[in-house]
Amino acid sequence: MARKRGRMTRTGWFVLVLSIHWILLLQCCCVASWMYLGVASLAGSVHDDTCSEVPGLVREQLEVCKDNPESLLCISEGARRGILECQSQFRFERWNCSTEKNYTVFGPLLRKGTKETAFVYAVLSAGVVHSVTQACSVGNLTDCSCDMSRYGEADVEGWKWGGCSDNVNYGLWFSETFVDAPESATQTGRNIRSLMNLHNNAVGRKTVEKLMSRQCRCHGVSGSCAVKTCWRGLPAFKDIGQYLKNCYERSVRLAGRSKRRLRRKEKARRREPITNEELVHLSRSPNYCRNNPKRGILGTTGRRCNRTANGAESCDLLCCGRGYNTQVVRHVERCRCKFHWCCYVECKTCETLVDIHTCK
Amino acid sequence: MAGVVLETLSNRKLLILSVSLVLILAVFFLIGGLVAPAPNSVIPSTTVKCVDADNIWQKGEMKPFLPRGKGKCDSIDHFSDPRVAREGIDANEIVFSQWMPLPKDGKQLDMSRWFQNMVSVIELDLTYNSQNKYPEDRDAHMVLETRVFYRNKEDDVKDWKLLAASTEHRTLQCSIENDNRQDGKRYQCDLLPFFELGTVFYDFYLINIRLPIDKRTDINIIGQLDDLAVVVIFQNGGFTKVWFSIKTVLFPAVVAVLLWFWQRVLTEGRATNLTERTLFSLGIILSIMNCPIEWLTLVVSMPFMTLLNDIRDGAFYAMLFSFWLIFVGEHMMDQVERNQLKAYWKQLTVVILASAACFIFDMCERGVQLTNPFFSIWSSEVGAIAALGFIIVAGISACLYFVFLCYLVFRVFRNISSKRTSLMQMSSVRRKYYSGLIYRFKFLMLVTLLCAALTVISFIIGQVSEGQWKWGDEDLSLEYTSAFLTGTYGMWNVYVISLLCLYAPSHKKYAADTVDETDTNSREEEVQLTQMASESSNIASFISKQAAD
């Protein structure tokens, strides 16, 4: 009996060690894994069995993908939106949200819990909410739930009693299930870093909800306002990006010691709870000036800068004091276009000579 | 004259009656708040951008463009799609399409006849583009070519039939804050009215919209349009069921009370007086409003139902206002002979004017919508001015009415206080008569004020609760808007029922109470009082009687 128990514990240990190995393996290879869908869609290569082709999706994510392959298109669209918005918000900064073509997407950069990492997690999580909600309202994603729980009706036919809930609820739920899955999957090895990611994901989602616009329509007797119906509309993704960029600038540094709870590093405000309007980060950002492939930093050499501006895009700041080269380039572009509401009809081509300054 | 039931009722009975009526009232509010869902639901949807490469639409063919499912149109996800530039897709070739309702939980939902009506608006996502700006210096004129198709579940998938088609003009108003003027930001645009259907008779509705461009004109020059959203609002099936049930219960109840009332009046064996006739008409109009002919909408397509309901509601309120006027006038106690509709023509003109203005406005909007559901009186300049005119006329008349009514009430109260002082000097029958009149009047004033206050309060609560939009968290158990609607509807019914009960002529006679006073004077007086139903005597006889006393 005792021998048997001993053998069992030994097997138990073996399994445990193996699973820890597996988890660690998973953790280091799957940083930013699902985010790859965003770059993949940039190359335009997402198809229905991409599920198995994207490496590093955790079990929960694979399940979502297999259950509902069409949702994968939404996720990739959401990630793409997030990445493009990140690049647009950071186009003048030293770190310009550049992506790599491989599965890691942002390179080794996301391994460190910097402010930039925080922004990337938040904006991509928001991107998924945005694109899933939109897909629901277009009717592309048929799995969006009607959610009749308010009236205790589980049946789809229950919608005839009291209508369906807002699409954004499904978007939020979906983003939480899918985007948070890699962090929640490591329950056993739950650490401050995954708490940071979870919090930043939540900030991204909350931002979408917060920025939603509200429209109302009166339709009582003779069109009077005795009866008024209101609904919520998605904000432009640009607004979400801008809001999160402001959050990024005010991001809160966390005390690294606490393993279970998020606490501020700043001693004076330690008692203050962290709200879901604040991004959080663990480590200080590097200055992103010099190329460092090991840490995923491209450096600012070769970036275009603005000689006359004062902000982050100014040559002084962007080039980290290394100076800049000036080139005169003949610029050919479409100009004086005549547009209709969707598309331009005819344009002229203009040639201009532009001074281009690039960092040394 | 015999008093009404109210005067002869003992306090205990009156109390029991009031309490039970208040309880019924509470039940109406609770049914709305707890049983019924919100009165309306909304489906906000973004349209699919179909490409009509062969210009089928422009050739005049009524071909439906489907956003999904079998026979789905050739579509693009967004206008920045490289395909647009590559194939030279033109604005004239884009058809915005949506199939209502949307799919949920993996199934295509379908509409229900219980939804009763459907209102739709268009929301435009105009994006700021420094090269292609929205013309902020002038109104943007839009032309929408619209088609709505319908299909039933059991029909063939391709068997979409045309419900309505039209070319509509709308004026768009958008703005953007100065610090938002950067590419990718969005304009704030007013909603565009789209269509209103008085019945939801079919299972599926397919909406197709085209925004044509003509180089020679400035129509549809609106900057960069990213998305076009169609928002559909309809009455919830659950609310309709509750509403129908309330009407079905109230209709026979009011008719029964009404018949009892009229039979009571007729058994008096004298000519009916104006108050009684007005009250009877009020009951009839209420019964017409209650009459649950809506049940037919489940079997037959009745697009005029919304209009009819508006008219029924309007007629009831007009009648209620007239009733108040006449009732107050008949209790004036100023020795002026009224008892005829003629005496009130000035005040009634105001009521008629107000309701006529509302009626014409409604006919212009919802009446025309019967033939063209896309019609909106507000979309054309002349129409908007006319509509505003009608509303102003109605508003002024309503104000005038309330001034009249307040003035009359004020006069009644002045007369009451002057009567009070002389009440003690009157003979007992005369005193009973006047104190009865005063009591009746005060009771009605109290109940009416209570009802009006309750309506206003619940309306405000409804608006405020609507204003405090619950973000995400949806654990509210009380539907204020539904409670307001069913509550006020039930309340005015209870109001009329209680008036019919309490103001019906009483069997009990004053004479029975006043046995000890058998002098000729009072008997003679009684005869006179009975002859002149509203007010007893002219000044001369009044003075002579006082002199005789």
Tab-separated table of N, CA and C in Angstrom, chain A residues 33-34 51 56-66 72 75 177-182:
chain	number	residue	atom	x	y	z
A	33	SER	N	1.519	35.756	-29.384
A	33	SER	CA	1.210	34.824	-30.449
A	33	SER	C	-0.054	35.154	-31.228
A	34	TRP	N	-1.161	35.375	-30.497
A	34	TRP	CA	-2.404	35.638	-31.246
A	34	TRP	C	-2.336	36.941	-32.007
A	51	CYS	N	-6.431	28.434	-37.817
A	51	CYS	CA	-6.400	28.008	-36.405
A	51	CYS	C	-5.165	27.180	-36.097
A	56	GLY	N	1.180	28.599	-31.035
A	56	GLY	CA	1.146	29.237	-29.724
A	56	GLY	C	-0.203	29.715	-29.255
A	57	LEU	N	-1.274	29.407	-29.985
A	57	LEU	CA	-2.594	29.703	-29.440
A	57	LEU	C	-2.807	28.753	-28.278
A	58	VAL	N	-3.290	29.238	-27.158
A	58	VAL	CA	-3.519	28.338	-26.022
A	58	VAL	C	-4.805	27.559	-26.277
A	59	ARG	N	-5.022	26.553	-25.420
A	59	ARG	CA	-6.119	25.619	-25.647
A	59	ARG	C	-7.473	26.343	-25.783
A	60	GLU	N	-7.735	27.313	-24.871
A	60	GLU	CA	-9.019	28.025	-24.910
A	60	GLU	C	-9.190	28.775	-26.234
A	61	GLN	N	-8.073	29.359	-26.687
A	61	GLN	CA	-8.158	30.125	-27.929
A	61	GLN	C	-8.405	29.209	-29.116
A	62	LEU	N	-7.760	28.035	-29.098
A	62	LEU	CA	-7.978	27.079	-30.179
A	62	LEU	C	-9.428	26.617	-30.201
A	63	GLU	N	-9.989	26.446	-28.991
A	63	GLU	CA	-11.395	26.023	-28.921
A	63	GLU	C	-12.306	27.058	-29.552
A	64	VAL	N	-12.105	28.331	-29.163
A	64	VAL	CA	-12.914	29.410	-29.743
A	64	VAL	C	-12.786	29.392	-31.253
A	65	CYS	N	-11.551	29.220	-31.704
A	65	CYS	CA	-11.258	29.247	-33.136
A	65	CYS	C	-11.962	28.099	-33.859
A	66	LYS	N	-11.883	26.882	-33.246
A	66	LYS	CA	-12.483	25.722	-33.910
A	66	LYS	C	-13.995	25.810	-33.911
A	72	LEU	N	-12.354	34.127	-36.257
A	72	LEU	CA	-10.925	34.332	-36.429
A	72	LEU	C	-10.653	35.550	-37.317
A	75	ILE	N	-10.951	38.510	-35.165
A	75	ILE	CA	-9.800	38.700	-34.286
A	75	ILE	C	-8.643	39.287	-35.079
A	177	THR	N	-12.707	36.565	-23.233
A	177	THR	CA	-12.464	35.128	-23.329
A	177	THR	C	-11.233	34.824	-24.166
A	178	PHE	N	-11.115	35.520	-25.272
A	178	PHE	CA	-10.037	35.162	-26.190
A	178	PHE	C	-8.706	35.814	-25.811
A	179	VAL	N	-8.742	37.114	-25.629
A	179	VAL	CA	-7.493	37.846	-25.427
A	179	VAL	C	-6.883	37.535	-24.067
A	180	ASP	N	-7.735	37.345	-23.050
A	180	ASP	CA	-7.213	37.076	-21.709
A	180	ASP	C	-6.778	35.626	-21.519
A	181	ALA	N	-7.148	34.773	-22.454
A	181	ALA	CA	-6.906	33.345	-22.261
A	181	ALA	C	-5.444	32.972	-21.960
A	182	PRO	N	-4.451	33.513	-22.687
A	182	PRO	CA	-3.074	33.093	-22.402
A	182	PRO	C	-2.650	33.422	-20.973
